[in-house]
One Martini backbone bead per residue (centre of mass of N, CA, C, O) as a GRO file, in nm:
protein
  254
    1MET     BB    1  -2.153  -3.469   2.911
    2VAL     BB    2  -2.423  -3.369   3.014
    3SER     BB    3  -2.331  -3.081   3.076
    4LEU     BB    4  -2.254  -3.004   2.786
    5GLN     BB    5  -2.535  -3.047   2.660
    6ALA     BB    6  -2.680  -2.842   2.843
    7GLN     BB    7  -2.513  -2.596   2.736
    8THR     BB    8  -2.577  -2.629   2.415
    9ARG     BB    9  -2.886  -2.606   2.387
   10PRO     BB   10  -2.933  -2.297   2.401
   11ALA     BB   11  -2.758  -2.231   2.157
   12ARG     BB   12  -2.918  -2.397   1.952
   13TRP     BB   13  -3.186  -2.255   1.995
   14LEU     BB   14  -3.089  -1.976   1.909
   15ALA     BB   15  -3.001  -2.052   1.626
   16LEU     BB   16  -3.280  -2.167   1.524
   17THR     BB   17  -3.435  -1.889   1.588
   18LEU     BB   18  -3.243  -1.630   1.499
   19VAL     BB   19  -3.093  -1.678   1.231
   20PRO     BB   20  -3.335  -1.671   1.030
   21LEU     BB   21  -3.410  -1.377   1.098
   22VAL     BB   22  -3.148  -1.248   1.002
   23LEU     BB   23  -3.152  -1.364   0.712
   24CYS     BB   24  -3.411  -1.221   0.639
   25GLY     BB   25  -3.290  -0.939   0.656
   26LEU     BB   26  -3.066  -0.980   0.439
   27THR     BB   27  -3.304  -1.068   0.210
   28SER     BB   28  -3.568  -0.933   0.238
   29CYS     BB   29  -3.882  -1.040   0.356
   30SER     BB   30  -4.030  -0.787   0.283
   31THR     BB   31  -4.393  -0.742   0.149
   32HIS     BB   32  -4.514  -0.482   0.220
   33THR     BB   33  -4.744  -0.248   0.205
   34VAL     BB   34  -4.731   0.085   0.084
   35ASN     BB   35  -4.840   0.371   0.222
   36PHE     BB   36  -5.002   0.710   0.171
   37ASN     BB   37  -4.982   0.963   0.420
   38TYR     BB   38  -5.108   1.260   0.353
   39PRO     BB   39  -5.073   1.570   0.441
   40SER     BB   40  -5.207   1.851   0.525
   41GLU     BB   41  -5.266   2.169   0.427
   42LYS     BB   42  -5.178   2.499   0.587
   43ILE     BB   43  -5.166   2.668   0.324
   44VAL     BB   44  -5.306   2.983   0.210
   45TYR     BB   45  -5.325   3.156  -0.057
   46PRO     BB   46  -5.350   3.446  -0.172
   47GLY     BB   47  -5.577   3.605  -0.336
   48THR     BB   48  -5.705   3.699  -0.626
   49GLU     BB   49  -5.841   3.882  -0.847
   50GLY     BB   50  -6.123   3.755  -0.849
   51SER     BB   51  -6.155   3.461  -0.971
   52MET     BB   52  -6.070   3.149  -0.975
   53PRO     BB   53  -5.906   2.936  -1.144
   54ARG     BB   54  -5.952   2.686  -1.382
   55LEU     BB   55  -5.856   2.343  -1.322
   56HIS     BB   56  -5.687   2.068  -1.502
   57ILE     BB   57  -5.591   1.731  -1.475
   58SER     BB   58  -5.483   1.543  -1.740
   59GLN     BB   59  -5.182   1.424  -1.653
   60ILE     BB   60  -4.966   1.146  -1.538
   61LEU     BB   61  -4.621   1.098  -1.569
   62ASP     BB   62  -4.405   0.809  -1.555
   63GLN     BB   63  -4.028   0.867  -1.552
   64ARG     BB   64  -3.882   0.663  -1.401
   65PRO     BB   65  -3.640   0.476  -1.328
   66ASP     BB   66  -3.579   0.140  -1.294
   67ASP     BB   67  -3.460   0.139  -1.000
   68GLN     BB   68  -3.732   0.250  -0.879
   69ARG     BB   69  -3.935   0.037  -0.984
   70GLU     BB   70  -3.755  -0.231  -0.879
   71GLY     BB   71  -3.531  -0.187  -0.718
   72GLN     BB   72  -3.213  -0.159  -0.525
   73GLY     BB   73  -2.992  -0.342  -0.363
   74HIS     BB   74  -2.757  -0.413  -0.082
   75PHE     BB   75  -2.706  -0.334   0.247
   76THR     BB   76  -2.544  -0.040   0.185
   77GLY     BB   77  -2.754   0.001  -0.077
   78ILE     BB   78  -3.104   0.117  -0.103
   79THR     BB   79  -3.379   0.105  -0.326
   80PHE     BB   80  -3.709   0.236  -0.245
   81PRO     BB   81  -3.979   0.116  -0.347
   82ASN     BB   82  -4.139  -0.086  -0.536
   83ASP     BB   83  -4.416  -0.107  -0.731
   84ALA     BB   84  -4.542  -0.358  -0.573
   85SER     BB   85  -4.567  -0.187  -0.289
   86TRP     BB   86  -4.751   0.016  -0.391
   87GLU     BB   87  -5.056   0.183  -0.241
   88PRO     BB   88  -5.100   0.288  -0.488
   89ALA     BB   89  -4.988   0.404  -0.752
   90VAL     BB   90  -4.777   0.659  -0.813
   91ARG     BB   91  -4.957   0.820  -1.006
   92ASP     BB   92  -5.205   0.823  -0.811
   93ILE     BB   93  -5.068   0.949  -0.570
   94TYR     BB   94  -4.996   1.222  -0.705
   95HIS     BB   95  -5.272   1.310  -0.799
   96ALA     BB   96  -5.392   1.334  -0.512
   97ALA     BB   97  -5.186   1.535  -0.396
   98LEU     BB   98  -5.227   1.767  -0.600
   99SER     BB   99  -5.531   1.805  -0.560
  100ARG     BB  100  -5.519   1.865  -0.256
  101ASP     BB  101  -5.332   2.118  -0.269
  102ILE     BB  102  -5.502   2.294  -0.451
  103ALA     BB  103  -5.757   2.299  -0.275
  104GLN     BB  104  -5.628   2.385   0.010
  105THR     BB  105  -5.488   2.659  -0.117
  106GLN     BB  106  -5.671   2.799  -0.330
  107LEU     BB  107  -5.551   2.820  -0.630
  108GLY     BB  108  -5.806   2.658  -0.743
  109VAL     BB  109  -6.047   2.511  -0.962
  110LEU     BB  110  -6.145   2.199  -1.004
  111THR     BB  111  -6.202   2.014  -1.304
  112PRO     BB  112  -6.328   1.734  -1.483
  113MET     BB  113  -6.301   1.915  -1.746
  114ALA     BB  114  -6.112   2.061  -1.989
  115GLY     BB  115  -6.337   2.259  -2.113
  116GLN     BB  116  -6.370   2.413  -1.817
  117ALA     BB  117  -6.081   2.525  -1.838
  118ASP     BB  118  -5.816   2.755  -1.832
  119TYR     BB  119  -5.625   2.518  -1.725
  120THR     BB  120  -5.381   2.267  -1.785
  121LEU     BB  121  -5.233   1.984  -1.620
  122GLU     BB  122  -4.896   1.847  -1.615
  123ALA     BB  123  -4.725   1.558  -1.487
  124VAL     BB  124  -4.374   1.471  -1.422
  125ILE     BB  125  -4.214   1.189  -1.301
  126HIS     BB  126  -3.865   1.155  -1.206
  127SER     BB  127  -3.900   1.115  -0.882
  128PHE     BB  128  -3.979   0.826  -0.642
  129HIS     BB  129  -3.795   0.777  -0.347
  130CYS     BB  130  -3.581   0.571  -0.152
  131ARG     BB  131  -3.272   0.588   0.054
  132MET     BB  132  -3.037   0.353   0.199
  133GLU     BB  133  -2.731   0.391   0.403
  134ARG     BB  134  -2.428   0.206   0.471
  135GLU     BB  135  -2.158   0.114   0.624
  136SER     BB  136  -1.954  -0.159   0.599
  137VAL     BB  137  -1.866  -0.157   0.906
  138SER     BB  138  -2.143  -0.242   1.027
  139PHE     BB  139  -2.085  -0.563   0.963
  140LEU     BB  140  -1.840  -0.574   1.190
  141PHE     BB  141  -1.936  -0.486   1.470
  142ALA     BB  142  -2.123  -0.717   1.566
  143PRO     BB  143  -1.923  -0.959   1.543
  144ALA     BB  144  -1.718  -0.838   1.739
  145VAL     BB  145  -1.903  -0.839   1.984
  146GLY     BB  146  -1.966  -1.143   1.977
  147MET     BB  147  -1.674  -1.249   2.012
  148LEU     BB  148  -1.626  -1.115   2.279
  149GLY     BB  149  -1.855  -1.264   2.428
  150GLY     BB  150  -1.747  -1.552   2.373
  151PHE     BB  151  -1.475  -1.517   2.533
  152VAL     BB  152  -1.622  -1.464   2.804
  153TRP     BB  153  -1.827  -1.719   2.805
  154GLY     BB  154  -1.638  -1.929   2.745
  155ASP     BB  155  -1.432  -2.214   2.831
  156ASP     BB  156  -1.306  -2.260   2.548
  157MET     BB  157  -1.203  -2.216   2.235
  158SER     BB  158  -1.437  -2.361   2.093
  159SER     BB  159  -1.675  -2.227   2.250
  160ARG     BB  160  -1.596  -1.934   2.189
  161VAL     BB  161  -1.626  -1.944   1.883
  162LYS     BB  162  -1.920  -2.044   1.867
  163ARG     BB  163  -2.049  -1.824   2.049
  164GLY     BB  164  -1.938  -1.583   1.894
  165ALA     BB  165  -2.082  -1.643   1.626
  166LEU     BB  166  -2.368  -1.640   1.735
  167LEU     BB  167  -2.360  -1.353   1.860
  168GLY     BB  168  -2.295  -1.209   1.593
  169VAL     BB  169  -2.560  -1.274   1.448
  170VAL     BB  170  -2.749  -1.157   1.662
  171ALA     BB  171  -2.626  -0.865   1.660
  172LEU     BB  172  -2.721  -0.790   1.371
  173GLY     BB  173  -3.038  -0.787   1.487
  174ILE     BB  174  -2.983  -0.561   1.739
  175LEU     BB  175  -2.760  -0.366   1.683
  176PRO     BB  176  -2.718  -0.040   1.635
  177VAL     BB  177  -2.666   0.146   1.331
  178PRO     BB  178  -2.591   0.359   1.100
  179LEU     BB  179  -2.849   0.544   0.904
  180HIS     BB  180  -2.918   0.671   0.582
  181VAL     BB  181  -3.191   0.885   0.476
  182LYS     BB  182  -3.367   0.928   0.151
  183ALA     BB  183  -3.616   1.145   0.016
  184GLU     BB  184  -3.760   1.170  -0.327
  185ALA     BB  185  -3.916   1.440  -0.526
  186GLU     BB  186  -3.959   1.474  -0.887
  187VAL     BB  187  -4.132   1.743  -1.061
  188GLU     BB  188  -4.312   1.826  -1.357
  189LEU     BB  189  -4.488   2.126  -1.449
  190ILE     BB  190  -4.758   2.175  -1.685
  191VAL     BB  191  -4.901   2.456  -1.866
  192ARG     BB  192  -5.211   2.507  -2.032
  193ASP     BB  193  -5.414   2.646  -2.233
  194SER     BB  194  -5.715   2.640  -2.404
  195GLY     BB  195  -5.529   2.588  -2.679
  196GLY     BB  196  -5.260   2.399  -2.580
  197ASP     BB  197  -5.047   2.589  -2.480
  198ILE     BB  198  -4.747   2.653  -2.341
  199VAL     BB  199  -4.708   2.883  -2.041
  200TRP     BB  200  -4.586   2.671  -1.820
  201ARG     BB  201  -4.280   2.559  -1.641
  202GLU     BB  202  -4.162   2.320  -1.381
  203ILE     BB  203  -3.898   2.212  -1.151
  204CYS     BB  204  -3.907   2.002  -0.853
  205ILE     BB  205  -3.750   1.927  -0.530
  206GLY     BB  206  -3.813   1.687  -0.277
  207MET     BB  207  -3.636   1.662   0.044
  208VAL     BB  208  -3.540   1.397   0.282
  209GLU     BB  209  -3.322   1.376   0.573
  210ASP     BB  210  -3.176   1.104   0.776
  211ASP     BB  211  -3.060   0.975   1.098
  212LYS     BB  212  -3.016   0.639   1.210
  213GLY     BB  213  -3.070   0.352   1.438
  214VAL     BB  214  -3.006   0.025   1.310
  215PRO     BB  215  -2.982  -0.271   1.227
  216ALA     BB  216  -2.784  -0.405   0.982
  217VAL     BB  217  -3.036  -0.612   0.875
  218SER     BB  218  -3.241  -0.405   0.852
  219ARG     BB  219  -3.578  -0.356   0.666
  220PRO     BB  220  -3.759  -0.052   0.696
  221ASP     BB  221  -3.921   0.030   0.437
  222LYS     BB  222  -4.212   0.097   0.512
  223GLN     BB  223  -4.159   0.306   0.740
  224LEU     BB  224  -3.983   0.505   0.577
  225ALA     BB  225  -4.174   0.565   0.338
  226GLU     BB  226  -4.424   0.657   0.511
  227ARG     BB  227  -4.267   0.898   0.648
  228TYR     BB  228  -4.094   1.055   0.399
  229MET     BB  229  -4.248   1.080   0.124
  230PRO     BB  230  -4.472   1.286   0.196
  231GLN     BB  231  -4.269   1.514   0.261
  232ALA     BB  232  -4.137   1.533  -0.018
  233VAL     BB  233  -4.397   1.600  -0.176
  234LYS     BB  234  -4.473   1.854  -0.018
  235ARG     BB  235  -4.218   2.017  -0.102
  236CYS     BB  236  -4.256   2.001  -0.403
  237ASN     BB  237  -4.542   2.137  -0.416
  238ALA     BB  238  -4.467   2.403  -0.280
  239CYS     BB  239  -4.284   2.492  -0.510
  240LEU     BB  240  -4.477   2.472  -0.751
  241LEU     BB  241  -4.731   2.635  -0.640
  242GLY     BB  242  -4.584   2.895  -0.572
  243GLN     BB  243  -4.505   2.957  -0.873
  244LEU     BB  244  -4.785   2.929  -0.999
  245ARG     BB  245  -4.917   3.164  -0.853
  246GLN     BB  246  -4.750   3.388  -0.987
  247PHE     BB  247  -4.856   3.335  -1.268
  248LEU     BB  248  -5.162   3.367  -1.212
  249PHE     BB  249  -5.138   3.658  -1.106
  250SER     BB  250  -5.020   3.784  -1.366
  251GLN     BB  251  -5.266   3.707  -1.547
  252SER     BB  252  -5.490   3.863  -1.378
  253ALA     BB  253  -5.344   4.151  -1.418
  254ASN     BB  254  -5.388   4.170  -1.746
   0.00000   0.00000   0.00000
């Protein structure tokens, strides 16, 4: 009897220590603040004849759907981060990114007042989120490995089943399984002349996709959003500002 108790104590200790951590992953215990580390722009657009146009960003409208604002999904498909996780707010994040790209590409001179500008810019955010997806079979792989280990490690059928179940739960938090990640930024840019009339508008989507291997119950929301969302926004802005430059060039040539 003493020997049996001695053998079961490590298993109980593992259960009390590791199982809550795994369950935390299943229920997404992460409430970390997501920062937006936007990369510097390396492209400087060729200058147009004469002085650069004066531009003013008048407003950023956030029209994302509710599932992006609130976050959505569990286990096999998750949309993240929710609005409470972003720091600062998404609208302010994009305003800073757009201002930075305009200045660094020398597309135009940003002015603090609309009355000083040749053109005013309005941005409408239609999408700004990450999505991670797993196959449902991912949640069967780790328990199967755990049960196999239990049958190898156990002494009799009862101990094999108990240890296999414990190892299966632990394996959920340790064994990497395939995870598909997609970051997407969709923005509409509207340009008005000094009289307030719309003279140009365009919608672009910036998207980054990757496949990773992470434990089935892992919720690396913060790390994935901080890594991929800035890249998605950079691609979106490259599309928008590249086309905007063509418009501004054609206007200066007239």
